[in-house]
Tab-separated table of C-alpha atoms in Angstrom:
chain	number	residue	atom	x	y	z
A	1	MET	CA	-20.592	17.130	-13.812
A	2	ASN	CA	-19.738	13.684	-12.951
A	3	LYS	CA	-17.288	13.435	-9.478
A	4	PRO	CA	-14.919	11.668	-8.321
A	5	ILE	CA	-14.906	8.713	-7.963
A	6	GLY	CA	-12.850	6.797	-4.620
A	7	LEU	CA	-12.883	3.256	-5.085
A	8	LEU	CA	-13.135	0.934	-2.170
A	9	LEU	CA	-13.107	-2.277	-3.364
A	10	ASP	CA	-14.151	-5.461	-1.115
A	11	TYR	CA	-11.324	-8.014	-2.106
A	12	THR	CA	-11.263	-11.110	0.155
A	13	LYS	CA	-12.056	-14.301	-1.247
A	14	SER	CA	-15.810	-13.464	-0.868
A	15	MET	CA	-15.943	-11.133	-4.236
A	16	ARG	CA	-16.525	-13.566	-7.209
A	17	ARG	CA	-13.123	-12.556	-8.512
A	18	GLU	CA	-15.081	-11.152	-11.613
A	19	LEU	CA	-16.465	-8.826	-9.985
A	20	LYS	CA	-13.906	-7.331	-8.379
A	21	LEU	CA	-12.061	-7.187	-11.941
A	22	GLU	CA	-14.993	-5.663	-13.697
A	23	PHE	CA	-15.076	-2.818	-11.036
A	24	LEU	CA	-10.749	-2.926	-11.031
A	25	ASP	CA	-11.078	-2.410	-15.438
A	26	TYR	CA	-13.682	-0.152	-15.144
A	27	PHE	CA	-12.288	2.332	-12.718
A	28	VAL	CA	-8.523	2.177	-13.572
A	29	LYS	CA	-9.901	3.346	-17.007
A	30	TYR	CA	-12.894	6.103	-15.802
A	31	ASP	CA	-11.122	9.533	-16.693
A	32	TYR	CA	-13.262	10.557	-13.009
A	33	THR	CA	-11.334	7.884	-10.534
A	34	SER	CA	-9.319	9.585	-8.127
A	35	PHE	CA	-8.190	6.532	-5.999
A	36	ILE	CA	-8.856	2.778	-5.764
A	37	ILE	CA	-8.376	0.927	-2.669
A	38	LEU	CA	-8.545	-2.917	-2.054
A	39	TYR	CA	-9.570	-4.320	2.189
A	40	GLY	CA	-9.755	-6.934	3.457
A	41	ILE	CA	-8.961	-6.783	7.717
A	42	ARG	CA	-7.024	-4.180	6.400
A	43	ALA	CA	-7.626	-1.796	3.567
A	44	TYR	CA	-4.587	-0.969	1.061
A	45	PRO	CA	-4.163	1.671	-1.677
A	46	LEU	CA	-3.557	0.378	-4.850
A	47	CYS	CA	-3.729	4.009	-6.685
A	48	GLU	CA	-3.722	7.085	-5.998
A	49	LEU	CA	-4.341	10.062	-9.041
A	50	ASN	CA	-2.826	8.644	-11.269
A	51	CYS	CA	-4.754	4.509	-11.688
A	52	LYS	CA	-4.559	4.799	-15.493
A	53	ARG	CA	-0.722	4.142	-15.708
A	54	LEU	CA	-2.121	0.090	-14.322
A	55	ALA	CA	-2.120	-1.929	-16.928
A	56	ARG	CA	-4.177	-5.260	-16.558
A	57	LEU	CA	-1.393	-7.873	-16.206
A	58	ASP	CA	-0.182	-6.037	-13.167
A	59	TYR	CA	-3.414	-5.615	-11.221
A	60	TYR	CA	-4.935	-8.917	-12.162
A	61	SER	CA	-1.430	-10.286	-10.419
A	62	ILE	CA	-2.453	-8.808	-7.369
A	63	PRO	CA	-3.608	-12.251	-5.164
A	64	THR	CA	-6.957	-11.742	-2.422
A	65	LEU	CA	-6.603	-10.226	0.504
A	66	ASP	CA	-6.757	-12.148	3.964
A	67	GLY	CA	-11.258	-10.983	5.242
A	68	PRO	CA	-13.476	-11.425	6.463
A	69	PRO	CA	-13.847	-7.237	4.976
A	70	GLU	CA	-13.212	-4.436	6.604
A	71	PRO	CA	-15.339	-1.253	5.612
A	72	TYR	CA	-14.955	1.052	8.217
A	73	ARG	CA	-10.879	0.512	7.335
A	74	ALA	CA	-11.571	1.153	3.661
A	75	VAL	CA	-13.522	4.060	5.242
A	76	LYS	CA	-10.999	5.607	7.162
A	77	GLU	CA	-8.183	4.601	4.373
A	78	ALA	CA	-9.668	6.582	2.165
A	79	VAL	CA	-10.451	9.748	4.290
A	80	GLU	CA	-6.504	10.239	5.486
A	81	LEU	CA	-5.686	9.864	1.693
A	82	ILE	CA	-8.566	12.521	0.825
A	83	ASN	CA	-7.101	14.733	3.873
A	84	THR	CA	-3.602	14.360	2.986
A	85	TYR	CA	-3.991	15.866	-0.660
A	86	GLY	CA	-6.607	18.293	0.249
A	87	LEU	CA	-9.302	16.440	-2.388
A	88	GLN	CA	-12.395	18.491	-2.411
A	89	ASP	CA	-16.110	16.920	-3.106
A	90	GLN	CA	-14.899	13.296	-3.007
A	91	THR	CA	-17.763	10.295	-3.353
A	92	LEU	CA	-16.923	6.165	-2.205
A	93	VAL	CA	-17.626	3.916	-3.563
A	94	LEU	CA	-17.661	1.620	-1.092
A	95	VAL	CA	-18.432	-2.390	-2.980
A	96	TRP	CA	-18.472	-5.154	-0.073
A	97	SER	CA	-19.244	-8.367	-0.053
A	98	ALA	CA	-20.953	-8.121	3.906
A	99	PRO	CA	-20.034	-12.277	3.953
A	100	ARG	CA	-19.541	-11.726	7.595
A	101	LYS	CA	-20.543	-8.835	10.406
A	102	PRO	CA	-17.461	-6.419	10.006
A	103	LEU	CA	-15.713	-5.816	13.708
A	104	VAL	CA	-16.513	-2.412	13.077
A	105	ASP	CA	-20.807	-1.100	11.856
A	106	ILE	CA	-20.772	-0.107	8.147
A	107	GLN	CA	-23.264	2.222	9.880
A	108	ILE	CA	-20.203	3.991	12.364
A	109	ALA	CA	-18.151	4.406	8.357
A	110	PHE	CA	-21.512	5.685	7.076
A	111	ASN	CA	-20.922	8.399	9.802
A	112	TYR	CA	-16.975	8.571	9.966
A	113	ALA	CA	-17.394	9.572	5.658
A	114	LEU	CA	-19.790	12.395	6.803
A	115	ASN	CA	-17.959	13.756	10.072
A	116	SER	CA	-15.176	14.323	7.465
A	117	MET	CA	-18.071	15.644	4.428
A	118	ILE	CA	-17.235	12.982	2.229
A	119	ASP	CA	-20.316	11.269	0.270
A	120	LEU	CA	-19.575	7.971	0.295
A	121	TYR	CA	-22.643	4.868	-1.811
A	122	LEU	CA	-22.628	1.448	0.226
A	123	ILE	CA	-22.790	-1.115	-3.366
A	124	VAL	CA	-23.543	-4.620	-1.848
A	125	ILE	CA	-23.085	-7.158	-3.852
A	126	ASP	CA	-25.246	-10.734	-3.818
A	127	PRO	CA	-27.279	-9.090	-0.400
A	128	HIS	CA	-28.835	-12.552	1.715
A	129	SER	CA	-31.336	-11.777	3.879
A	130	ALA	CA	-28.837	-12.532	7.691
A	131	ARG	CA	-30.207	-9.919	10.498
A	132	TRP	CA	-27.373	-8.522	11.193
A	133	LEU	CA	-27.680	-7.156	7.938
A	134	THR	CA	-30.849	-6.632	7.595
A	135	LYS	CA	-30.833	-4.343	10.785
A	136	ALA	CA	-26.900	-2.622	10.058
A	137	LEU	CA	-28.474	-1.486	6.850
A	138	GLN	CA	-32.015	-0.157	8.169
A	139	VAL	CA	-29.830	2.595	9.240
A	140	ILE	CA	-28.750	4.153	6.712
A	141	ASP	CA	-29.917	6.298	3.545
A	142	GLY	CA	-31.124	3.510	0.697
A	143	ASN	CA	-30.885	6.613	-1.501
A	144	LYS	CA	-26.629	5.281	-0.138
A	145	ILE	CA	-27.103	2.026	-1.396
A	146	ILE	CA	-27.731	-0.291	-4.237
A	147	TYR	CA	-27.726	-3.558	-4.495
A	148	VAL	CA	-26.339	-6.067	-7.233
A	149	LYS	CA	-27.786	-9.364	-7.233
A	150	ARG	CA	-26.813	-11.141	-10.873
A	151	GLN	CA	-24.500	-8.627	-12.787
A	152	LEU	CA	-23.300	-5.538	-12.826
A	153	ASN	CA	-23.780	-2.226	-14.429
A	154	LEU	CA	-21.112	-0.069	-14.127
A	155	GLN	CA	-22.312	2.694	-16.104
A	156	LYS	CA	-26.194	2.713	-14.710
A	157	ILE	CA	-24.838	2.280	-10.960
A	158	LEU	CA	-22.752	6.325	-11.799
A	159	GLU	CA	-25.631	7.492	-13.472
A	160	ARG	CA	-27.491	6.530	-10.306
A	161	ILE	CA	-24.173	8.790	-8.049
A	162	SER	CA	-23.399	11.317	-10.014
B	1	MET	CA	21.532	13.994	-9.954
B	2	ASP	CA	18.288	15.608	-8.815
B	3	PRO	CA	18.120	15.758	-4.509
B	4	SER	CA	15.737	13.109	-3.638
B	5	ASP	CA	13.665	11.813	-0.613
B	6	THR	CA	14.187	8.533	0.029
B	7	ILE	CA	12.544	6.613	2.513
B	8	TYR	CA	15.708	3.441	3.548
B	9	VAL	CA	12.043	0.079	4.981
B	10	ILE	CA	14.583	-1.939	7.441
B	11	ASP	CA	13.766	-5.165	7.978
B	12	ALA	CA	13.203	-5.715	12.272
B	13	SER	CA	11.773	-8.908	12.549
B	14	LEU	CA	13.551	-12.142	14.478
B	15	SER	CA	15.740	-13.188	11.786
B	16	MET	CA	17.297	-10.095	11.317
B	17	GLY	CA	18.222	-10.232	14.683
B	18	LYS	CA	20.734	-13.765	14.025
B	19	GLY	CA	24.721	-12.634	12.384
B	20	TYR	CA	25.158	-14.115	9.324
B	21	ALA	CA	28.625	-14.271	7.183
B	22	ASP	CA	30.334	-10.752	8.148
B	23	PHE	CA	27.141	-8.878	9.011
B	24	ARG	CA	27.880	-8.650	13.274
B	25	PRO	CA	26.624	-8.435	15.672
B	26	ASN	CA	23.803	-9.483	13.406
B	27	LYS	CA	22.165	-8.279	10.273
B	28	LEU	CA	20.205	-5.629	11.801
B	29	ALA	CA	22.440	-3.341	13.419
B	30	ALA	CA	25.272	-4.371	11.143
B	31	VAL	CA	22.358	-2.843	7.897
B	32	VAL	CA	21.992	0.270	10.460
B	33	SER	CA	25.326	1.299	10.813
B	34	LEU	CA	25.922	0.748	7.030
B	35	ILE	CA	22.184	2.584	6.303
B	36	SER	CA	23.777	5.344	9.338
B	37	LYS	CA	27.054	5.683	6.382
B	38	VAL	CA	25.129	5.717	3.733
B	39	ALA	CA	22.381	8.429	4.419
B	40	MET	CA	24.891	10.815	5.731
B	41	ARG	CA	26.281	10.721	2.491
B	42	LYS	CA	23.567	11.281	0.564
B	43	ILE	CA	22.424	14.430	3.036
B	44	GLN	CA	25.578	16.003	2.907
B	45	VAL	CA	26.992	15.582	-0.316
B	46	LYS	CA	23.450	15.763	-2.988
B	47	LYS	CA	21.229	17.263	0.637
B	48	ASP	CA	18.721	14.685	-0.563
B	49	ARG	CA	15.720	13.923	2.260
B	50	VAL	CA	16.001	10.593	4.057
B	51	GLY	CA	13.596	9.471	5.625
B	52	ILE	CA	12.760	4.993	7.967
B	53	VAL	CA	10.193	2.929	7.871
B	54	VAL	CA	10.967	-0.074	9.921
B	55	PHE	CA	9.067	-3.556	10.088
B	56	TYR	CA	8.427	-7.246	11.443
B	57	GLY	CA	4.931	-7.724	12.175
B	58	LEU	CA	4.124	-4.333	11.673
B	59	ALA	CA	5.113	-1.541	9.305
B	60	PHE	CA	6.016	1.361	11.138
B	61	PRO	CA	7.076	5.072	9.812
B	62	VAL	CA	9.567	6.076	12.657
B	63	LEU	CA	10.935	9.178	11.056
B	64	PRO	CA	9.081	11.354	7.978
B	65	PRO	CA	11.403	12.284	5.144
B	66	THR	CA	14.130	15.258	6.801
B	67	GLU	CA	18.089	16.996	6.348
B	68	ASN	CA	18.175	16.192	9.587
B	69	ALA	CA	21.531	14.793	9.746
B	70	GLU	CA	20.996	13.992	13.514
B	71	ALA	CA	17.547	13.089	13.359
B	72	VAL	CA	18.477	10.424	11.544
B	73	MET	CA	20.737	8.933	12.952
B	74	ARG	CA	19.277	9.330	16.713
B	75	SER	CA	15.837	7.466	14.394
B	76	LEU	CA	19.136	4.335	13.761
B	77	SER	CA	19.724	4.378	17.178
B	78	LEU	CA	17.170	3.442	18.366
B	79	ILE	CA	15.831	0.539	15.712
B	80	MET	CA	17.835	-2.006	18.314
B	81	LYS	CA	14.571	-4.572	18.315
B	82	THR	CA	13.167	-7.444	16.405
B	83	GLY	CA	9.631	-8.615	15.972
B	84	GLU	CA	7.755	-11.717	14.971
B	85	GLY	CA	6.304	-11.577	11.730
B	86	SER	CA	7.307	-10.175	7.973
B	87	ALA	CA	5.537	-7.474	6.414
B	88	LEU	CA	7.168	-6.196	3.784
B	89	GLY	CA	4.989	-5.148	1.412
B	90	ASP	CA	2.721	-2.817	4.502
B	91	ALA	CA	6.134	-1.674	4.967
B	92	ILE	CA	6.752	-0.289	0.994
B	93	ILE	CA	2.984	1.131	1.233
B	94	GLU	CA	3.842	3.134	3.790
B	95	ALA	CA	7.472	4.306	2.564
B	96	ALA	CA	5.316	5.558	-0.990
B	97	LYS	CA	3.333	6.373	1.538
B	98	LEU	CA	5.853	8.706	3.450
B	99	LEU	CA	6.565	10.253	0.378
B	100	ARG	CA	3.353	11.371	-1.164
B	101	GLY	CA	3.377	15.112	-1.856
B	102	SER	CA	6.583	15.244	-2.361
B	103	HIS	CA	8.022	16.812	-5.783
B	104	ARG	CA	11.596	15.555	-5.357
B	105	ARG	CA	12.614	12.412	-6.809
B	106	LYS	CA	11.003	9.524	-4.899
B	107	GLU	CA	13.171	6.761	-3.640
B	108	ILE	CA	12.479	3.190	-1.727
B	109	ILE	CA	15.475	1.380	-0.438
B	110	VAL	CA	14.373	-2.290	1.300
B	111	LEU	CA	16.373	-3.855	3.396
B	112	THR	CA	15.370	-7.554	4.280
B	113	ASP	CA	16.400	-11.047	4.784
B	114	GLY	CA	12.949	-12.059	2.408
B	115	ASP	CA	10.878	-14.877	4.524
B	116	LEU	CA	8.496	-12.323	4.792
B	117	ASN	CA	5.214	-14.193	5.700
B	118	MET	CA	2.011	-10.989	6.439
B	119	GLY	CA	1.156	-8.720	6.119
B	120	ALA	CA	-0.320	-7.037	1.833
B	121	PRO	CA	0.326	-8.615	-0.607
B	122	LEU	CA	4.145	-7.882	-2.071
B	123	GLU	CA	2.708	-6.742	-5.979
B	124	LEU	CA	0.155	-4.891	-3.979
B	125	ALA	CA	2.264	-3.425	-2.787
B	126	ILE	CA	4.622	-2.528	-5.390
B	127	LEU	CA	2.237	-1.463	-7.523
B	128	PHE	CA	1.172	1.208	-5.523
B	129	ALA	CA	4.388	2.009	-5.146
B	130	VAL	CA	4.888	2.184	-8.844
B	131	ASN	CA	1.927	4.235	-9.417
B	132	THR	CA	3.221	6.932	-6.913
B	133	GLY	CA	6.522	7.192	-8.770
B	134	SER	CA	8.655	6.229	-6.834
B	135	ASN	CA	11.294	4.264	-8.296
B	136	LEU	CA	12.034	0.513	-5.693
B	137	CYS	CA	14.832	-1.148	-4.884
B	138	ILE	CA	15.233	-4.337	-2.675
B	139	ILE	CA	18.416	-5.294	-1.806
B	140	THR	CA	17.794	-9.440	0.070
B	141	ILE	CA	20.774	-11.169	2.558
B	142	GLY	CA	21.171	-14.130	3.111
B	143	GLN	CA	19.796	-17.270	1.557
B	144	ARG	CA	18.355	-16.387	-2.391
B	145	GLU	CA	14.949	-16.630	-3.331
B	146	LYS	CA	13.232	-15.804	0.125
B	147	ILE	CA	11.410	-14.132	-1.483
B	148	LYS	CA	8.494	-15.039	-3.716
B	149	ILE	CA	6.691	-13.448	-6.746
B	150	SER	CA	4.705	-13.303	-8.782
B	151	THR	CA	5.702	-13.657	-12.773
B	152	GLN	CA	4.360	-10.266	-13.376
B	153	LEU	CA	6.392	-8.932	-10.566
B	154	ALA	CA	8.872	-10.926	-12.341
B	155	ILE	CA	8.698	-8.354	-14.897
B	156	LEU	CA	8.258	-5.131	-13.759
B	157	THR	CA	11.150	-6.016	-11.974
B	158	LYS	CA	13.070	-6.288	-15.428
B	159	SER	CA	11.491	-2.244	-16.274
B	160	LYS	CA	14.100	0.266	-14.921
B	161	LEU	CA	11.609	1.293	-11.693
B	162	ILE	CA	12.134	-2.138	-9.534
B	163	GLU	CA	15.975	-3.325	-8.830
B	164	TRP	CA	16.264	-6.550	-6.734
B	165	ARG	CA	19.763	-7.127	-5.477
B	166	HIS	CA	20.562	-9.903	-3.789
B	167	VAL	CA	24.131	-9.843	-1.296
B	168	GLU	CA	25.947	-12.132	0.932
B	169	ASN	CA	28.377	-9.752	2.641
B	170	VAL	CA	28.580	-6.808	3.982
B	171	ARG	CA	30.759	-5.034	1.307
B	172	GLU	CA	28.128	-5.783	-1.207
B	173	ALA	CA	25.574	-5.275	1.255
B	174	LEU	CA	26.934	-1.292	0.968
B	175	ALA	CA	28.410	-1.318	-2.346
B	176	SER	CA	24.366	-2.245	-3.350
B	177	LEU	CA	22.795	0.408	-0.943
B	178	PHE	CA	24.766	3.055	-2.564
B	179	GLU	CA	23.950	2.400	-5.862
B	180	CYS	CA	20.645	2.433	-5.032
B	181	SER	CA	20.787	5.474	-3.344
B	182	GLY	CA	23.028	7.226	-6.248
B	183	VAL	CA	25.448	8.468	-4.025
B	184	GLN	CA	29.537	7.330	-4.422
B	185	PRO	CA	30.889	5.829	-1.959
């Protein structure tokens, strides 16, 4: 059964523009999208419960957010939203380009989601072998991490999450 | 018209601490006084609820939507200081968040003198507000076209969901406020 999903999308310049738009094109139309949050240093909701109303022409006009991306802020924003609306059984999909070590470790983001009883999956875009990233990802359940190295196959990713 | 939940978004950036035309002693004080008149009419006549968000470099909710006229006046009286920066996008998002869960007609009315320079992009903020069902009215004071908007936003403003008004004096500001707020003077 498909789970309702909250997409947390890194919208900084370190994410390839075509990928940003591919994620948005897919999740805006996806039946089980509960909300979409765009994040850089700060996190902002784009749509809640009504994402299908968004027109492509509208979200294509959104400029890049200031980076570097802070995944914890995105997760915090999502948890607040989920609690405000009392949403049940939500899965968060956190998309991250990981250009620099964030101020708040990714592990803390995972912990926060876990403590809030929310399932979280991390999609790392164009992963690199910087030591801080390798170390950070080692302490996270490998089943919750998906690496995207070249092409994006969202259908496959969602099958894995579901 | 059905009762609404309205958030007044008030620009408290440094430039609002200066006078302009008959906005005296300064734009901020004049705007606060105008909003208090209109908000009272909304609460007393239309039974609307009114909330407040203030912004400069940060945006912060001051009052969630309430029918309590005293709370509104008290909150407005606290808005005296200006600060550096101008994060209108953040403020619109905070206003839309305050309206989450409201089953009334949702309105966000902004008073600003433009000069936006930080925070969430305006395109994102407006899309979010509109997507959550809020009607948005942006009233700019003073020099025209200080708020730069993309072509797409300009198209969105042609829809009925966003109104964009420019005012040069207190009389025009008050008239715009009454019209955006859906009350007779």
